Amino acid sequence: MLSFTECERKLQSSLSIERYIHTMGVVKEAKKMALKYGVDEKKAAMAALLHDCAKDYPADMKRRFCKEFHVDVDEIMLETIDLTHAFLGAEVARREYGVEDEEILSAIKYHTTGKPDMTLMEKIIFISDYIEEGRKKFDTLEESRRLAYEDIDKAMAFILKNTIEYVKERKRTLHPLSVEAYEYYKKYEEE
Ligand SMILES: [Fe+2]
Ligand SMILES: [Fe+2]
């Protein structure tokens, strides 16, 4: 595995400035959450650093690499090509950045859709991506930030619910994994 600094340097050539700034915001948030929830801070920082490593690849490159690397993306992801960036990102982290740690890799893989019964590391990256300091203000941001440090499963339920509503309102493609994730986490919803 490359060091954090080596990864950071390598990553700069694959990300736009805006995405790089967002990424560093996620790193900062993930470290904070890792400390709060007793998760390995270095691993959380690495997962955060690489979570969007494939996001700025052009669409045809995403498609080609998904095929070449045998990434287990489905038809829905391929139709909404941006949805592949998380699954593909995990594979790029493994192949290009030498990450072997499955905890890091699965946190990258599920940072967009979520899934039922996630590990603490997966939840930390999912939530940090949503609440990092650079996010432009939106209605549910402050409440998400509060819940993130109060009750991580409530935060998952809240963010998944709002993400699903947001995607539906804009008539964008909702991935079934997000629905399954919400079905799982809604038991933690605030009364
Ligand atoms: Fe992402
Ligand atoms: Fe992101």
PDB file of C-alpha atoms and ligand atoms in Angstrom:
ATOM      1  CA  MET A   1       0.000   0.000   0.000  1.00  0.00           C
ATOM      2  CA  LEU A   2       1.272   3.481  -0.825  1.00  0.00           C
ATOM      3  CA  SER A   3       1.556   5.964   2.028  1.00  0.00           C
ATOM      4  CA  PHE A   4      -1.164   8.567   2.540  1.00  0.00           C
ATOM      5  CA  THR A   5       1.062  11.293   1.049  1.00  0.00           C
ATOM      6  CA  GLU A   6       1.971   9.157  -1.964  1.00  0.00           C
ATOM      7  CA  CYS A   7      -1.717   8.436  -2.553  1.00  0.00           C
ATOM      8  CA  GLU A   8      -2.555  12.097  -2.177  1.00  0.00           C
ATOM      9  CA  ARG A   9       0.009  13.049  -4.789  1.00  0.00           C
ATOM     10  CA  LYS A  10      -1.141  10.358  -7.203  1.00  0.00           C
ATOM     11  CA  LEU A  11      -4.777  11.255  -6.690  1.00  0.00           C
ATOM     12  CA  GLN A  12      -4.293  14.898  -7.662  1.00  0.00           C
ATOM     13  CA  SER A  13      -3.860  13.975 -11.308  1.00  0.00           C
ATOM     14  CA  SER A  14      -7.213  12.122 -11.414  1.00  0.00           C
ATOM     15  CA  LEU A  15      -9.398  14.673  -9.642  1.00  0.00           C
ATOM     16  CA  SER A  16     -10.697  18.135 -10.484  1.00  0.00           C
ATOM     17  CA  ILE A  17      -9.769  20.909  -8.042  1.00  0.00           C
ATOM     18  CA  GLU A  18     -13.323  20.964  -6.648  1.00  0.00           C
ATOM     19  CA  ARG A  19     -13.341  17.203  -6.117  1.00  0.00           C
ATOM     20  CA  TYR A  20      -9.944  17.356  -4.474  1.00  0.00           C
ATOM     21  CA  ILE A  21     -11.154  20.010  -2.042  1.00  0.00           C
ATOM     22  CA  HIS A  22     -14.282  17.933  -1.328  1.00  0.00           C
ATOM     23  CA  THR A  23     -12.087  14.867  -0.787  1.00  0.00           C
ATOM     24  CA  MET A  24      -9.898  16.638   1.764  1.00  0.00           C
ATOM     25  CA  GLY A  25     -13.070  17.745   3.554  1.00  0.00           C
ATOM     26  CA  VAL A  26     -14.193  14.116   3.728  1.00  0.00           C
ATOM     27  CA  VAL A  27     -10.762  13.099   5.087  1.00  0.00           C
ATOM     28  CA  LYS A  28     -11.047  15.677   7.862  1.00  0.00           C
ATOM     29  CA  GLU A  29     -14.593  14.635   8.770  1.00  0.00           C
ATOM     30  CA  ALA A  30     -13.814  10.906   8.613  1.00  0.00           C
ATOM     31  CA  LYS A  31     -10.870  11.319  11.006  1.00  0.00           C
ATOM     32  CA  LYS A  32     -13.098  13.201  13.418  1.00  0.00           C
ATOM     33  CA  MET A  33     -15.791  10.530  13.249  1.00  0.00           C
ATOM     34  CA  ALA A  34     -13.196   7.735  13.562  1.00  0.00           C
ATOM     35  CA  LEU A  35     -11.953   9.301  16.778  1.00  0.00           C
ATOM     36  CA  LYS A  36     -15.483   9.653  18.113  1.00  0.00           C
ATOM     37  CA  TYR A  37     -16.469   6.046  17.299  1.00  0.00           C
ATOM     38  CA  GLY A  38     -13.162   4.345  18.060  1.00  0.00           C
ATOM     39  CA  VAL A  39     -12.311   3.316  14.520  1.00  0.00           C
ATOM     40  CA  ASP A  40      -8.748   3.241  13.110  1.00  0.00           C
ATOM     41  CA  GLU A  41      -8.130   6.881  12.133  1.00  0.00           C
ATOM     42  CA  LYS A  42      -5.456   6.098   9.532  1.00  0.00           C
ATOM     43  CA  LYS A  43      -7.686   3.611   7.749  1.00  0.00           C
ATOM     44  CA  ALA A  44     -10.624   6.021   7.809  1.00  0.00           C
ATOM     45  CA  ALA A  45      -8.410   8.761   6.355  1.00  0.00           C
ATOM     46  CA  MET A  46      -7.224   6.460   3.570  1.00  0.00           C
ATOM     47  CA  ALA A  47     -10.779   5.340   2.700  1.00  0.00           C
ATOM     48  CA  ALA A  48     -11.908   8.971   2.655  1.00  0.00           C
ATOM     49  CA  LEU A  49      -8.936  10.011   0.515  1.00  0.00           C
ATOM     50  CA  LEU A  50      -9.705   7.406  -2.135  1.00  0.00           C
ATOM     51  CA  HIS A  51     -13.522   7.311  -1.963  1.00  0.00           C
ATOM     52  CA  ASP A  52     -13.991   9.344  -5.172  1.00  0.00           C
ATOM     53  CA  CYS A  53     -10.758   8.283  -6.917  1.00  0.00           C
ATOM     54  CA  ALA A  54     -12.674   7.105 -10.021  1.00  0.00           C
ATOM     55  CA  LYS A  55     -15.399   9.758  -9.990  1.00  0.00           C
ATOM     56  CA  ASP A  56     -13.804  12.132 -12.484  1.00  0.00           C
ATOM     57  CA  TYR A  57     -12.921   9.466 -15.024  1.00  0.00           C
ATOM     58  CA  PRO A  58     -14.766  10.183 -18.285  1.00  0.00           C
ATOM     59  CA  ALA A  59     -17.846   7.967 -18.838  1.00  0.00           C
ATOM     60  CA  ASP A  60     -16.220   5.768 -21.479  1.00  0.00           C
ATOM     61  CA  MET A  61     -13.239   5.193 -19.228  1.00  0.00           C
ATOM     62  CA  LYS A  62     -15.550   4.179 -16.369  1.00  0.00           C
ATOM     63  CA  ARG A  63     -17.303   1.722 -18.669  1.00  0.00           C
ATOM     64  CA  ARG A  64     -14.034   0.309 -20.013  1.00  0.00           C
ATOM     65  CA  PHE A  65     -12.409  -0.115 -16.599  1.00  0.00           C
ATOM     66  CA  CYS A  66     -15.518  -1.723 -15.118  1.00  0.00           C
ATOM     67  CA  LYS A  67     -15.259  -4.341 -17.831  1.00  0.00           C
ATOM     68  CA  GLU A  68     -11.483  -4.741 -17.710  1.00  0.00           C
ATOM     69  CA  PHE A  69     -11.344  -5.009 -13.917  1.00  0.00           C
ATOM     70  CA  HIS A  70     -14.435  -7.263 -13.737  1.00  0.00           C
ATOM     71  CA  VAL A  71     -16.149  -4.872 -11.323  1.00  0.00           C
ATOM     72  CA  ASP A  72     -19.462  -6.345 -10.163  1.00  0.00           C
ATOM     73  CA  VAL A  73     -21.588  -3.436 -11.390  1.00  0.00           C
ATOM     74  CA  ASP A  74     -25.153  -4.122 -12.545  1.00  0.00           C
ATOM     75  CA  GLU A  75     -27.249  -2.798 -15.433  1.00  0.00           C
ATOM     76  CA  ILE A  76     -28.681   0.034 -13.347  1.00  0.00           C
ATOM     77  CA  MET A  77     -25.218   1.335 -12.556  1.00  0.00           C
ATOM     78  CA  LEU A  78     -24.077   1.040 -16.155  1.00  0.00           C
ATOM     79  CA  GLU A  79     -27.135   2.969 -17.335  1.00  0.00           C
ATOM     80  CA  THR A  80     -26.420   5.771 -14.876  1.00  0.00           C
ATOM     81  CA  ILE A  81     -22.702   5.608 -15.379  1.00  0.00           C
ATOM     82  CA  ASP A  82     -21.767   7.896 -12.488  1.00  0.00           C
ATOM     83  CA  LEU A  83     -23.197   5.260 -10.125  1.00  0.00           C
ATOM     84  CA  THR A  84     -20.275   2.995 -11.030  1.00  0.00           C
ATOM     85  CA  HIS A  85     -17.678   5.291  -9.445  1.00  0.00           C
ATOM     86  CA  ALA A  86     -17.920   3.757  -5.970  1.00  0.00           C
ATOM     87  CA  PHE A  87     -17.624   0.083  -6.981  1.00  0.00           C
ATOM     88  CA  LEU A  88     -15.004   0.979  -9.590  1.00  0.00           C
ATOM     89  CA  GLY A  89     -13.209   3.230  -7.088  1.00  0.00           C
ATOM     90  CA  ALA A  90     -12.696   0.299  -4.724  1.00  0.00           C
ATOM     91  CA  GLU A  91     -11.099  -1.700  -7.541  1.00  0.00           C
ATOM     92  CA  VAL A  92      -8.917   1.256  -8.587  1.00  0.00           C
ATOM     93  CA  ALA A  93      -7.833   1.693  -4.952  1.00  0.00           C
ATOM     94  CA  ARG A  94      -6.801  -1.973  -4.925  1.00  0.00           C
ATOM     95  CA  ARG A  95      -5.028  -2.010  -8.283  1.00  0.00           C
ATOM     96  CA  GLU A  96      -3.598   1.475  -8.627  1.00  0.00           C
ATOM     97  CA  TYR A  97      -3.034   2.476  -5.013  1.00  0.00           C
ATOM     98  CA  GLY A  98      -2.165  -0.955  -3.647  1.00  0.00           C
ATOM     99  CA  VAL A  99      -4.855  -0.968  -0.942  1.00  0.00           C
ATOM    100  CA  GLU A 100      -5.387  -4.501   0.337  1.00  0.00           C
ATOM    101  CA  ASP A 101      -7.381  -3.767   3.463  1.00  0.00           C
ATOM    102  CA  GLU A 102     -10.946  -5.010   2.929  1.00  0.00           C
ATOM    103  CA  GLU A 103     -12.335  -2.610   5.531  1.00  0.00           C
ATOM    104  CA  ILE A 104     -11.064   0.344   3.498  1.00  0.00           C
ATOM    105  CA  LEU A 105     -12.090  -1.169   0.174  1.00  0.00           C
ATOM    106  CA  SER A 106     -15.676  -1.886   1.186  1.00  0.00           C
ATOM    107  CA  ALA A 107     -16.056   1.598   2.685  1.00  0.00           C
ATOM    108  CA  ILE A 108     -15.118   3.006  -0.732  1.00  0.00           C
ATOM    109  CA  LYS A 109     -17.380   0.529  -2.507  1.00  0.00           C
ATOM    110  CA  TYR A 110     -20.547   1.381  -0.570  1.00  0.00           C
ATOM    111  CA  HIS A 111     -20.069   5.120  -0.016  1.00  0.00           C
ATOM    112  CA  THR A 112     -22.706   6.094  -2.604  1.00  0.00           C
ATOM    113  CA  THR A 113     -25.490   3.513  -2.377  1.00  0.00           C
ATOM    114  CA  GLY A 114     -25.035   2.368   1.176  1.00  0.00           C
ATOM    115  CA  LYS A 115     -26.276  -1.152   1.968  1.00  0.00           C
ATOM    116  CA  PRO A 116     -27.983  -2.960   4.844  1.00  0.00           C
ATOM    117  CA  ASP A 117     -26.039  -3.615   8.054  1.00  0.00           C
ATOM    118  CA  MET A 118     -22.912  -1.587   7.335  1.00  0.00           C
ATOM    119  CA  THR A 119     -19.656  -1.651   9.301  1.00  0.00           C
ATOM    120  CA  LEU A 120     -18.673   1.398  11.348  1.00  0.00           C
ATOM    121  CA  MET A 121     -15.998   2.229   8.769  1.00  0.00           C
ATOM    122  CA  GLU A 122     -18.547   2.050   5.923  1.00  0.00           C
ATOM    123  CA  LYS A 123     -20.973   4.281   7.811  1.00  0.00           C
ATOM    124  CA  ILE A 124     -18.264   6.808   8.650  1.00  0.00           C
ATOM    125  CA  ILE A 125     -17.267   7.239   5.000  1.00  0.00           C
ATOM    126  CA  PHE A 126     -20.887   7.314   3.799  1.00  0.00           C
ATOM    127  CA  ILE A 127     -21.794  10.012   6.328  1.00  0.00           C
ATOM    128  CA  SER A 128     -18.569  12.043   6.035  1.00  0.00           C
ATOM    129  CA  ASP A 129     -19.113  12.279   2.295  1.00  0.00           C
ATOM    130  CA  TYR A 130     -22.520  13.822   2.974  1.00  0.00           C
ATOM    131  CA  ILE A 131     -21.659  16.232   5.787  1.00  0.00           C
ATOM    132  CA  GLU A 132     -18.063  17.385   5.101  1.00  0.00           C
ATOM    133  CA  GLU A 133     -17.414  21.063   5.813  1.00  0.00           C
ATOM    134  CA  GLY A 134     -17.299  22.136   2.159  1.00  0.00           C
ATOM    135  CA  ARG A 135     -20.846  20.966   1.344  1.00  0.00           C
ATOM    136  CA  LYS A 136     -23.067  23.816   0.217  1.00  0.00           C
ATOM    137  CA  LYS A 137     -25.869  24.422   2.672  1.00  0.00           C
ATOM    138  CA  PHE A 138     -29.029  22.429   2.103  1.00  0.00           C
ATOM    139  CA  ASP A 139     -32.119  21.873   4.273  1.00  0.00           C
ATOM    140  CA  THR A 140     -31.128  18.704   6.060  1.00  0.00           C
ATOM    141  CA  LEU A 141     -27.380  19.329   6.373  1.00  0.00           C
ATOM    142  CA  GLU A 142     -27.294  20.720   9.908  1.00  0.00           C
ATOM    143  CA  GLU A 143     -29.512  17.949  11.269  1.00  0.00           C
ATOM    144  CA  SER A 144     -27.345  15.337   9.500  1.00  0.00           C
ATOM    145  CA  ARG A 145     -24.231  16.830  11.094  1.00  0.00           C
ATOM    146  CA  ARG A 146     -25.826  16.770  14.524  1.00  0.00           C
ATOM    147  CA  LEU A 147     -27.010  13.168  14.207  1.00  0.00           C
ATOM    148  CA  ALA A 148     -23.636  12.021  12.857  1.00  0.00           C
ATOM    149  CA  TYR A 149     -22.091  12.659  16.270  1.00  0.00           C
ATOM    150  CA  GLU A 150     -25.130  11.762  18.333  1.00  0.00           C
ATOM    151  CA  ASP A 151     -26.258   8.424  16.903  1.00  0.00           C
ATOM    152  CA  ILE A 152     -24.603   7.010  13.801  1.00  0.00           C
ATOM    153  CA  ASP A 153     -27.501   4.671  12.874  1.00  0.00           C
ATOM    154  CA  LYS A 154     -30.055   7.456  13.206  1.00  0.00           C
ATOM    155  CA  ALA A 155     -27.796   9.518  10.965  1.00  0.00           C
ATOM    156  CA  MET A 156     -27.791   6.676   8.405  1.00  0.00           C
ATOM    157  CA  ALA A 157     -31.595   6.485   8.449  1.00  0.00           C
ATOM    158  CA  PHE A 158     -31.934  10.247   8.115  1.00  0.00           C
ATOM    159  CA  ILE A 159     -29.411  10.639   5.293  1.00  0.00           C
ATOM    160  CA  LEU A 160     -30.692   7.620   3.334  1.00  0.00           C
ATOM    161  CA  LYS A 161     -34.271   8.885   3.584  1.00  0.00           C
ATOM    162  CA  ASN A 162     -33.312  12.341   2.377  1.00  0.00           C
ATOM    163  CA  THR A 163     -31.093  11.021  -0.390  1.00  0.00           C
ATOM    164  CA  ILE A 164     -33.893   8.780  -1.677  1.00  0.00           C
ATOM    165  CA  GLU A 165     -36.348  11.696  -1.635  1.00  0.00           C
ATOM    166  CA  TYR A 166     -33.838  13.941  -3.386  1.00  0.00           C
ATOM    167  CA  VAL A 167     -33.183  11.406  -6.131  1.00  0.00           C
ATOM    168  CA  LYS A 168     -36.897  10.718  -6.631  1.00  0.00           C
ATOM    169  CA  GLU A 169     -37.797  14.423  -6.818  1.00  0.00           C
ATOM    170  CA  ARG A 170     -35.252  14.890  -9.560  1.00  0.00           C
ATOM    171  CA  LYS A 171     -36.424  11.733 -11.316  1.00  0.00           C
ATOM    172  CA  ARG A 172     -32.911  10.364 -11.239  1.00  0.00           C
ATOM    173  CA  THR A 173     -32.113   6.689 -11.011  1.00  0.00           C
ATOM    174  CA  LEU A 174     -32.354   5.257  -7.543  1.00  0.00           C
ATOM    175  CA  HIS A 175     -30.221   2.197  -6.937  1.00  0.00           C
ATOM    176  CA  PRO A 176     -32.017  -0.731  -5.192  1.00  0.00           C
ATOM    177  CA  LEU A 177     -29.170  -1.028  -2.679  1.00  0.00           C
ATOM    178  CA  SER A 178     -30.074   2.411  -1.306  1.00  0.00           C
ATOM    179  CA  VAL A 179     -33.668   1.298  -0.834  1.00  0.00           C
ATOM    180  CA  GLU A 180     -32.517  -1.888   0.901  1.00  0.00           C
ATOM    181  CA  ALA A 181     -30.220   0.181   3.076  1.00  0.00           C
ATOM    182  CA  TYR A 182     -33.066   2.492   4.078  1.00  0.00           C
ATOM    183  CA  GLU A 183     -35.379  -0.468   4.751  1.00  0.00           C
ATOM    184  CA  TYR A 184     -32.723  -1.725   7.140  1.00  0.00           C
ATOM    185  CA  TYR A 185     -31.920   1.587   8.866  1.00  0.00           C
ATOM    186  CA  LYS A 186     -35.409   3.020   9.178  1.00  0.00           C
ATOM    187  CA  LYS A 187     -35.898   1.173  12.467  1.00  0.00           C
ATOM    188  CA  TYR A 188     -33.470   3.694  13.955  1.00  0.00           C
ATOM    189  CA  GLU A 189     -35.455   6.702  12.771  1.00  0.00           C
ATOM    190  CA  GLU A 190     -36.307   9.308  15.353  1.00  0.00           C
ATOM    191  CA  GLU A 191     -39.817   9.079  16.654  1.00  0.00           C
TER     192      GLU A 191
HETATM  193 FE    FE B   1     -18.692   9.551  -4.478  1.00  0.00          FE
HETATM  194 FE    FE B   2     -17.611  12.213  -2.436  1.00  0.00          FE
END
